[in-house]
Short mmCIF file of C-alpha atoms and ligand atoms in Angstrom, two decimals:
data_model
loop_
_atom_site.label_atom_id
_atom_site.label_comp_id
_atom_site.label_asym_id
_atom_site.label_seq_id
_atom_site.Cartn_x
_atom_site.Cartn_y
_atom_site.Cartn_z
CA MET A 1 30.07 -3.78 -1.76
CA GLU A 2 29.36 -6.59 0.61
CA ARG A 3 26.56 -5.86 3.05
CA LEU A 4 27.77 -4.52 6.37
CA SER A 5 31.30 -4.46 5.11
CA ARG A 6 31.91 -1.22 6.98
CA ARG A 7 30.98 -2.86 10.26
CA LYS A 8 33.09 -5.82 9.32
CA VAL A 9 36.06 -3.61 8.58
CA LEU A 10 35.63 -1.81 11.88
CA ALA A 11 35.31 -5.07 13.77
CA LEU A 12 38.34 -6.57 12.15
CA GLY A 13 40.25 -3.40 12.92
CA ALA A 14 39.19 -3.61 16.54
CA ALA A 15 40.22 -7.23 16.76
CA GLY A 16 43.54 -6.26 15.30
CA ALA A 17 43.68 -9.31 13.09
CA ALA A 18 41.76 -10.96 10.31
CA ILE A 19 39.53 -13.07 12.47
CA ALA A 20 36.91 -14.01 9.94
CA THR A 21 33.29 -14.85 10.53
CA THR A 22 33.41 -16.56 13.86
CA ALA A 23 31.76 -15.97 17.18
CA ALA A 24 35.04 -14.47 18.38
CA ASN A 25 34.16 -11.05 17.00
CA ALA A 26 30.50 -11.23 17.92
CA ALA A 27 30.49 -8.27 20.26
CA SER A 28 31.63 -5.96 17.47
CA PHE A 29 28.50 -6.42 15.38
CA GLY A 30 25.04 -5.10 16.06
CA ASN A 31 23.01 -5.95 19.16
CA PRO A 32 25.59 -5.14 21.83
CA ASP A 33 22.95 -5.54 24.53
CA ARG A 34 22.02 -9.11 23.59
CA PRO A 35 23.68 -12.25 22.34
CA ALA A 36 25.06 -11.38 18.93
CA GLU A 37 22.93 -12.48 16.00
CA GLY A 38 23.47 -12.98 12.30
CA ALA A 39 25.53 -15.27 10.12
CA VAL A 40 28.57 -13.02 10.36
CA ASN A 41 28.74 -13.83 14.07
CA ALA A 42 28.27 -17.57 13.70
CA ASN A 43 30.44 -20.61 13.23
CA PRO A 44 29.71 -21.59 9.61
CA ALA A 45 29.06 -25.18 10.66
CA GLY A 46 25.92 -23.99 12.40
CA LEU A 47 24.59 -22.11 9.42
CA THR A 48 23.62 -24.98 7.17
CA ASP A 49 19.92 -25.44 6.52
CA THR A 50 19.34 -28.93 5.26
CA GLY A 51 15.69 -29.26 6.18
CA PRO A 52 12.83 -29.64 3.74
CA LYS A 53 12.23 -26.50 1.76
CA ASN A 54 10.47 -25.05 -1.23
CA PRO A 55 13.33 -23.31 -3.04
CA THR A 56 11.05 -21.14 -5.16
CA LEU A 57 9.45 -19.69 -2.07
CA ALA A 58 12.54 -19.65 0.12
CA ASN A 59 14.59 -17.81 -2.48
CA GLN A 60 12.18 -14.90 -2.35
CA PHE A 61 13.22 -14.11 1.21
CA PRO A 62 17.01 -13.80 1.54
CA SER A 63 16.60 -11.40 4.47
CA PHE A 64 14.50 -13.94 6.38
CA GLU A 65 16.87 -16.76 5.43
CA SER A 66 19.86 -14.80 6.70
CA PRO A 67 18.88 -11.58 8.47
CA PRO A 68 21.43 -8.78 8.78
CA PRO A 69 23.18 -9.00 12.18
CA THR A 70 21.65 -5.63 13.08
CA ASP A 71 18.16 -7.19 13.07
CA VAL A 72 16.99 -7.85 16.59
CA GLY A 73 13.94 -8.71 18.63
CA GLU A 74 10.56 -10.05 17.66
CA MET A 75 8.38 -8.05 15.33
CA GLN A 76 4.93 -8.74 13.95
CA LEU A 77 5.18 -9.96 10.34
CA PHE A 78 4.94 -6.93 8.05
CA TRP A 79 5.13 -8.79 4.74
CA SER A 80 2.12 -10.10 2.88
CA SER A 81 1.15 -10.46 -0.76
CA PHE A 82 -1.59 -10.66 -3.30
CA ASN A 83 0.61 -13.21 -5.11
CA ASN A 84 -0.60 -16.01 -2.83
CA ALA A 85 -4.13 -14.75 -2.18
CA PRO A 86 -6.83 -16.96 -3.73
CA LYS A 87 -8.79 -15.35 -6.55
CA ARG A 88 -12.56 -15.33 -6.79
CA ILE A 89 -13.10 -15.61 -10.54
CA GLN A 90 -16.43 -14.84 -12.17
CA ASN A 91 -17.50 -14.13 -15.73
CA GLY A 92 -16.28 -10.55 -16.24
CA GLY A 93 -13.32 -10.45 -13.90
CA TRP A 94 -11.73 -11.54 -10.65
CA ALA A 95 -10.70 -10.27 -7.24
CA ARG A 96 -8.50 -11.33 -4.34
CA GLN A 97 -7.96 -9.68 -1.01
CA VAL A 98 -5.75 -9.39 2.06
CA THR A 99 -7.72 -8.29 5.11
CA LYS A 100 -6.77 -8.13 8.77
CA SER A 101 -7.81 -11.76 9.16
CA ASP A 102 -5.12 -12.70 6.59
CA PHE A 103 -2.52 -10.17 7.75
CA ALA A 104 -2.75 -9.48 11.48
CA ILE A 105 -0.68 -6.30 11.58
CA SER A 106 -3.00 -4.60 9.08
CA ASP A 107 -5.69 -3.41 11.45
CA ALA A 108 -6.16 0.05 9.94
CA VAL A 109 -6.87 -0.97 6.34
CA SER A 110 -7.54 -3.95 4.10
CA GLY A 111 -6.61 -4.43 0.43
CA VAL A 112 -8.27 -5.84 -2.66
CA ASN A 113 -6.73 -6.53 -6.06
CA MET A 114 -9.32 -6.69 -8.85
CA ARG A 115 -9.43 -7.08 -12.58
CA LEU A 116 -12.44 -6.36 -14.79
CA GLY A 117 -12.30 -7.39 -18.45
CA PRO A 118 -13.74 -5.17 -21.18
CA GLY A 119 -17.37 -4.63 -20.19
CA GLY A 120 -16.87 -6.54 -16.91
CA VAL A 121 -18.89 -4.95 -14.09
CA ARG A 122 -18.33 -4.88 -10.36
CA GLU A 123 -21.97 -4.82 -9.33
CA MET A 124 -23.59 -1.67 -7.92
CA HIS A 125 -22.99 -1.82 -4.17
CA TRP A 126 -21.93 0.03 -1.03
CA HIS A 127 -20.22 -0.81 2.25
CA ARG A 128 -19.37 0.37 5.74
CA ALA A 129 -15.76 1.38 4.97
CA ALA A 130 -14.56 4.16 2.67
CA GLU A 131 -12.92 2.90 -0.54
CA TRP A 132 -9.69 4.32 -2.01
CA ALA A 133 -8.15 2.79 -5.12
CA VAL A 134 -5.23 3.12 -7.50
CA MET A 135 -5.47 1.99 -11.12
CA THR A 136 -2.55 -0.13 -12.28
CA ASN A 137 -3.68 -1.11 -15.75
CA GLY A 138 -6.18 -0.31 -18.52
CA ARG A 139 -9.25 1.88 -18.16
CA CYS A 140 -12.28 1.79 -15.90
CA ARG A 141 -15.56 3.71 -15.68
CA VAL A 142 -16.65 4.54 -12.14
CA THR A 143 -20.06 5.74 -10.98
CA VAL A 144 -20.87 7.04 -7.51
CA LEU A 145 -23.74 8.91 -5.87
CA ASP A 146 -23.16 11.31 -2.98
CA ALA A 147 -25.43 11.80 0.03
CA LYS A 148 -27.02 14.87 -1.60
CA GLY A 149 -28.20 12.87 -4.59
CA ARG A 150 -25.47 14.18 -6.92
CA ALA A 151 -24.01 11.65 -9.35
CA TYR A 152 -20.41 11.40 -10.56
CA VAL A 153 -19.31 9.33 -13.55
CA GLN A 154 -15.69 9.30 -14.74
CA ASP A 155 -13.18 7.19 -16.67
CA VAL A 156 -9.83 6.46 -15.02
CA GLY A 157 -6.53 5.01 -16.27
CA ALA A 158 -3.22 3.76 -14.86
CA GLY A 159 -1.95 5.95 -12.02
CA ASP A 160 -5.37 7.46 -11.32
CA LEU A 161 -7.15 7.20 -7.95
CA TRP A 162 -10.74 7.12 -6.83
CA TYR A 163 -12.20 7.61 -3.37
CA PHE A 164 -15.73 6.74 -2.32
CA PRO A 165 -16.68 7.90 1.18
CA ALA A 166 -18.11 5.26 3.49
CA GLY A 167 -21.59 4.18 2.45
CA PHE A 168 -21.65 6.04 -0.90
CA PRO A 169 -23.04 3.62 -3.54
CA HIS A 170 -20.89 2.95 -6.57
CA SER A 171 -20.03 0.69 -9.51
CA LEU A 172 -16.95 -0.11 -11.59
CA GLN A 173 -16.72 -1.30 -15.20
CA GLY A 174 -13.74 -2.30 -17.31
CA LEU A 175 -13.43 -0.48 -20.65
CA GLY A 176 -12.10 -1.84 -23.94
CA PRO A 177 -9.86 -3.02 -25.30
CA GLU A 178 -7.89 -4.17 -22.22
CA GLY A 179 -10.33 -3.88 -19.34
CA CYS A 180 -8.63 -2.75 -16.14
CA GLU A 181 -6.80 -3.78 -13.00
CA PHE A 182 -6.61 -1.86 -9.75
CA VAL A 183 -6.00 -2.13 -6.01
CA ILE A 184 -8.60 -0.99 -3.50
CA VAL A 185 -7.77 0.00 0.06
CA PHE A 186 -10.62 0.08 2.57
CA ASP A 187 -10.16 2.31 5.62
CA GLU A 188 -11.14 -0.57 7.93
CA GLY A 189 -8.91 -3.59 8.43
CA ASP A 190 -11.77 -6.07 8.45
CA GLN A 191 -13.72 -4.75 5.46
CA SER A 192 -14.05 -7.58 2.93
CA GLU A 193 -14.89 -7.22 -0.76
CA TYR A 194 -17.01 -10.33 -0.21
CA GLY A 195 -19.04 -8.56 2.48
CA THR A 196 -20.61 -5.64 0.60
CA LEU A 197 -24.25 -4.58 0.30
CA LEU A 198 -25.34 -5.56 -3.19
CA LEU A 199 -28.17 -4.09 -5.24
CA THR A 200 -29.31 -7.51 -6.43
CA ASP A 201 -29.24 -9.01 -2.93
CA TRP A 202 -31.53 -6.31 -1.54
CA LEU A 203 -34.07 -6.57 -4.32
CA ALA A 204 -34.09 -10.38 -4.21
CA HIS A 205 -34.72 -10.24 -0.47
CA THR A 206 -37.59 -7.75 -0.55
CA PRO A 207 -41.13 -9.07 -1.23
CA PRO A 208 -42.28 -8.13 -4.76
CA GLU A 209 -45.39 -6.37 -3.43
CA LEU A 210 -43.16 -4.14 -1.26
CA LEU A 211 -40.90 -3.44 -4.25
CA ALA A 212 -44.07 -2.46 -6.14
CA LYS A 213 -45.03 0.05 -3.42
CA ASN A 214 -41.50 1.38 -3.05
CA PHE A 215 -41.04 2.10 -6.74
CA GLY A 216 -44.67 2.91 -7.54
CA MET A 217 -44.97 0.35 -10.29
CA PRO A 218 -46.54 -3.09 -10.75
CA ALA A 219 -44.84 -6.04 -9.00
CA ASP A 220 -44.70 -7.66 -12.42
CA ALA A 221 -41.92 -5.23 -13.39
CA PHE A 222 -39.61 -7.14 -11.03
CA LYS A 223 -40.40 -10.65 -12.29
CA SER A 224 -36.99 -11.16 -13.93
CA ILE A 225 -34.64 -9.76 -11.31
CA PRO A 226 -31.74 -12.08 -10.52
CA LEU A 227 -32.29 -14.30 -7.49
CA ASN A 228 -28.59 -14.77 -6.94
CA ASP A 229 -26.29 -11.78 -6.64
CA LEU A 230 -24.02 -10.81 -9.54
CA TRP A 231 -20.98 -9.37 -7.67
CA ILE A 232 -18.87 -9.38 -10.86
CA PHE A 233 -20.58 -10.03 -14.18
CA GLN A 234 -19.93 -9.65 -17.89
CA GLY A 235 -21.80 -6.55 -19.09
CA ARG A 236 -21.94 -4.62 -22.35
CA GLU A 237 -19.24 -1.99 -22.84
CA PRO A 238 -20.69 1.42 -22.08
CA GLY A 239 -21.11 4.22 -24.65
CA PRO A 240 -19.33 7.58 -24.57
CA LEU A 241 -18.51 8.99 -21.15
CA SER A 242 -20.27 12.26 -21.96
CA ALA A 243 -23.53 10.41 -22.64
CA ASP A 244 -23.35 8.58 -19.30
CA GLN A 245 -22.51 11.84 -17.51
CA ALA A 246 -25.40 13.65 -19.18
CA SER A 247 -27.85 10.88 -18.26
CA VAL A 248 -27.27 11.39 -14.50
CA ALA A 249 -26.65 15.15 -14.33
CA SER A 250 -30.05 16.35 -13.09
CA ALA A 251 -28.99 17.16 -9.50
CA GLY A 252 -25.72 18.89 -10.48
CA LEU A 253 -22.14 17.77 -9.88
CA PRO A 254 -20.67 16.95 -6.47
CA GLU A 255 -18.54 19.72 -4.96
CA HIS A 256 -15.26 17.86 -5.56
CA PRO A 257 -14.27 15.07 -7.99
CA PHE A 258 -14.12 11.51 -6.68
CA THR A 259 -11.10 10.74 -8.88
CA PHE A 260 -7.53 12.13 -8.93
CA ARG A 261 -4.61 11.75 -11.37
CA LEU A 262 -1.86 10.86 -8.88
CA GLY A 263 0.46 9.24 -11.46
CA ALA A 264 0.39 12.43 -13.57
CA SER A 265 0.83 14.80 -10.60
CA LYS A 266 3.89 16.95 -9.98
CA PRO A 267 6.23 15.14 -7.54
CA ILE A 268 6.62 16.58 -4.03
CA LYS A 269 10.20 15.30 -4.03
CA GLU A 270 12.28 14.56 -7.09
CA ASN A 271 16.00 14.00 -7.68
CA ALA A 272 18.32 11.75 -9.68
CA SER A 273 17.56 8.85 -7.29
CA GLY A 274 13.78 8.86 -7.56
CA MET A 275 10.62 10.72 -6.77
CA LEU A 276 7.58 10.91 -4.48
CA GLN A 277 4.12 11.82 -5.72
CA MET A 278 1.47 12.48 -3.12
CA ALA A 279 -2.28 12.91 -2.79
CA ASP A 280 -4.04 13.70 0.46
CA SER A 281 -7.12 15.75 1.36
CA SER A 282 -5.25 18.99 0.63
CA THR A 283 -5.21 18.12 -3.09
CA PHE A 284 -7.63 15.20 -3.47
CA LYS A 285 -10.34 16.93 -1.45
CA VAL A 286 -12.80 14.07 -1.07
CA SER A 287 -10.13 11.71 0.27
CA LYS A 288 -10.76 12.60 3.91
CA THR A 289 -9.59 9.33 5.44
CA ILE A 290 -6.79 8.23 3.08
CA ALA A 291 -3.52 9.88 2.07
CA ALA A 292 -1.23 8.17 -0.44
CA ALA A 293 2.12 8.46 -2.16
CA ILE A 294 3.62 6.76 -5.20
CA GLU A 295 7.32 6.27 -4.46
CA THR A 296 9.83 5.60 -7.26
CA ILE A 297 13.37 4.55 -6.29
CA GLN A 298 16.23 4.00 -8.75
CA PRO A 299 18.38 0.84 -8.60
CA GLY A 300 20.69 0.94 -5.56
CA ALA A 301 19.06 4.07 -4.13
CA VAL A 302 17.31 4.20 -0.75
CA ARG A 303 14.15 5.82 0.51
CA GLU A 304 15.71 7.64 3.44
CA MET A 305 15.16 6.66 7.09
CA HIS A 306 11.89 8.21 8.22
CA TRP A 307 8.62 7.66 10.02
CA HIS A 308 5.05 8.83 9.91
CA PRO A 309 3.78 10.45 13.14
CA ASN A 310 0.08 10.22 12.36
CA ALA A 311 -0.69 6.92 10.61
CA ASP A 312 0.31 3.36 9.75
CA GLU A 313 1.73 2.85 6.24
CA TRP A 314 0.24 0.15 3.98
CA GLN A 315 2.30 -0.52 0.84
CA TYR A 316 1.46 -2.13 -2.46
CA TRP A 317 4.59 -2.97 -4.42
CA LEU A 318 3.96 -2.14 -8.09
CA GLN A 319 7.24 -3.02 -9.78
CA GLY A 320 10.85 -3.93 -9.12
CA GLN A 321 12.15 -5.38 -5.88
CA GLY A 322 13.51 -4.11 -2.60
CA ARG A 323 14.31 -4.64 1.00
CA MET A 324 12.69 -2.78 3.90
CA THR A 325 13.98 -2.63 7.46
CA VAL A 326 11.54 -1.52 10.16
CA PHE A 327 12.72 -0.22 13.53
CA ASP A 328 10.78 -0.04 16.78
CA ALA A 329 11.44 0.48 20.48
CA GLY A 330 12.93 -2.49 22.31
CA PRO A 331 15.09 -2.30 20.29
CA ARG A 332 13.41 -4.20 17.50
CA SER A 333 14.59 -4.19 13.91
CA GLN A 334 13.60 -6.51 11.12
CA THR A 335 14.31 -6.74 7.42
CA ALA A 336 12.05 -8.24 4.75
CA ASP A 337 12.25 -8.59 0.96
CA PHE A 338 9.48 -7.45 -1.35
CA HIS A 339 8.55 -8.00 -4.98
CA ALA A 340 5.82 -6.76 -7.30
CA GLY A 341 2.38 -7.69 -5.97
CA ASP A 342 3.54 -7.84 -2.35
CA ILE A 343 2.15 -5.82 0.55
CA GLY A 344 4.19 -4.13 3.27
CA TYR A 345 3.01 -2.58 6.51
CA VAL A 346 4.67 -0.18 8.94
CA LYS A 347 2.99 0.84 12.18
CA LYS A 348 2.62 4.50 13.04
CA SER A 349 5.93 6.08 14.15
CA GLN A 350 8.06 2.99 13.44
CA GLY A 351 11.24 3.98 11.58
CA HIS A 352 11.83 2.45 8.16
CA ILE A 353 14.27 2.48 5.26
CA ILE A 354 13.76 0.91 1.84
CA GLU A 355 16.51 -0.07 -0.57
CA ASN A 356 16.05 -0.90 -4.23
CA THR A 357 17.86 -4.26 -4.54
CA GLY A 358 16.94 -4.83 -8.19
CA LYS A 359 18.21 -3.71 -11.58
CA SER A 360 15.14 -1.69 -12.54
CA ASP A 361 13.12 1.09 -10.92
CA LEU A 362 11.32 0.14 -7.73
CA LYS A 363 7.84 1.57 -7.45
CA PHE A 364 5.31 1.18 -4.69
CA VAL A 365 2.27 2.99 -3.46
CA ALA A 366 2.12 3.90 0.23
CA VAL A 367 -1.34 4.37 1.74
CA PHE A 368 -2.13 6.02 5.09
CA LYS A 369 -5.46 6.09 6.88
CA VAL A 370 -5.35 9.80 7.60
CA ALA A 371 -6.46 13.11 6.00
CA GLU A 372 -3.06 14.79 6.00
CA TYR A 373 0.23 13.17 4.96
CA GLN A 374 3.00 13.57 7.56
CA GLU A 375 6.60 12.39 7.53
CA VAL A 376 9.65 12.99 9.72
CA GLY A 377 13.00 12.31 8.03
CA LEU A 378 16.01 11.33 10.08
CA THR A 379 18.31 13.64 8.07
CA SER A 380 15.91 16.51 8.68
CA TRP A 381 15.87 15.90 12.44
CA LEU A 382 19.65 15.55 12.73
CA SER A 383 20.30 18.62 10.57
CA HIS A 384 17.82 20.71 12.57
CA THR A 385 19.17 19.89 16.04
CA PRO A 386 22.20 21.82 17.36
CA PRO A 387 25.19 20.07 15.70
CA SER A 388 27.27 19.74 18.86
CA LEU A 389 24.36 18.03 20.60
CA VAL A 390 24.01 15.53 17.72
CA ALA A 391 27.77 15.00 17.63
CA GLN A 392 27.79 14.15 21.36
CA HIS A 393 25.03 11.57 20.83
CA LEU A 394 26.65 9.79 17.93
CA ASN A 395 30.31 10.27 18.77
CA MET A 396 30.82 11.67 15.29
CA GLU A 397 32.95 14.53 14.00
CA LEU A 398 31.17 17.87 13.96
CA GLY A 399 32.19 18.31 10.33
CA ASP A 400 30.40 15.09 9.41
CA ILE A 401 27.26 16.13 11.28
CA GLU A 402 27.23 19.32 9.25
CA ARG A 403 27.34 17.34 6.01
CA ILE A 404 23.93 15.71 6.70
CA PRO A 405 21.44 16.88 4.06
CA ARG A 406 19.25 19.68 5.41
CA ASP A 407 16.47 19.56 2.84
CA GLN A 408 15.01 16.07 3.49
CA PRO A 409 15.78 14.68 0.02
CA GLY A 410 13.41 11.71 0.42
CA ILE A 411 15.55 9.42 -1.75
CA MET A 412 19.32 9.08 -1.52
CA PRO A 413 21.63 7.67 -4.24
CA GLY A 414 23.10 4.19 -4.01
MN1 MN B 501 -16.78 -0.93 -3.28
MN1 MN B 502 7.17 5.66 4.83
#
C-alpha cells in the first residue's frame, strides 16, 4: 500500500474529485497549522533535485530525500552511524567510536564498536564512565576487579552483555578461532575510548625508583616495560577459563556477575510480529546506570508508538533496515532511515515508532542510561483512559476506541 494512502483517499474524498498531487489539496494533509509540506502537496515541477549528489549515500535516506508530509518542524539530527566512523587499527584489532562530539544529540552516552582478533587484547585500563557492552560476534574473555579487590573473569559470546562500573579496571581479549566484535556504551556522552587510563601509560610515566618502592622489588624488574602504550595489541590466546578464574580467586567472587546473557533471555514481550528482550538492574544487578533491550521486528511490522519517561534511548542497529519517526512538542516530527551499523537516538519522553521496511528481521539494541527500564505505550494509555473521553479527543467511534489493544503488545503486525 502506498504510504499515506489513507490520508490521500480522505483528502481526495474531501475535495470531491481526483485532484492529484498538487498544492490544491494541501490543507488536507498533515501540518494544518503551518504551510503544508511534503511531495504530495507540491507541484511536481518543484520536486526535481538535479544538484550534485552521491547516489550511494543519498539512496540510503529516502525519508530525508522526501519526508512524509506529516513530518514537521526542526529536530536535532537523531541518525548517526559506525559505518562512516574512522577506525583506529592496531595489531590485534580495531575500534571506532561515535561520541557526543560526533553526534550532538547524544549527550547521555557515547558508543564504541570494537573488534579483537583471536588473542587480540584491549589493554588493561579504566576510565571515568561506566562501560556497558553487547557482543555481536565471536567470543571474548573479560577480566574486571571490583573495589573490594574481588576479581571476575568470564567468557562471553554473541548476545551477551558486560557492565563495568565507573573506574573498575578491566581488560578484553578475543578468543579463537574468530576473535570477537562488540559495541560498548559509556554512560557519559563525552567518554572516548581514546581517553582511557592505561596500565602501560602509568608505569611508563612513573620513575623506576618509585616503581621499585611501590612494588617492593628492584627497579631493574621494570627495565623492559613498554615506553609507548599498547591500547590494542596482539597477545597469546589464553588457556582454559577455569584456570584463569582459579588464578585470581583468592579474595572470593564479587556479589553479582559482571556479565549477562541478554540474547538468551526470555522475552518480556513476544508475538508473531517480533519480540523484546530486556536487561536492567532488576535482572542484571550490577548494571546500575544502564538498562537495555534487544528488539526484533518482523518485516512490515511496527514497534508500537511509545516513549520512555525516565531516559534517552540510544540505538545500535544490528541487522535489517527500518524507518523511525520521532515526535516532540512544537509539534515536531521527523522520519529517518536506518541500516545495520547505524545509531539512532531518541530524547527522554519523545514519542517514537519504528517500522521494519526490509525483507528480513529488523533487530536493534536500545540502551538507556538508567537503572530501571520504563516505557509508556500509546495503546496502553488510550485503552486505560475512559473510552468516551478518548473518543471525544480523536473524533472516533466509541467502538473503534474499544478495539485498541489493552495489553501493550510492543510490536504490531504489518
Ligand atoms: Mn573500557
Ligand atoms: Mn523506545
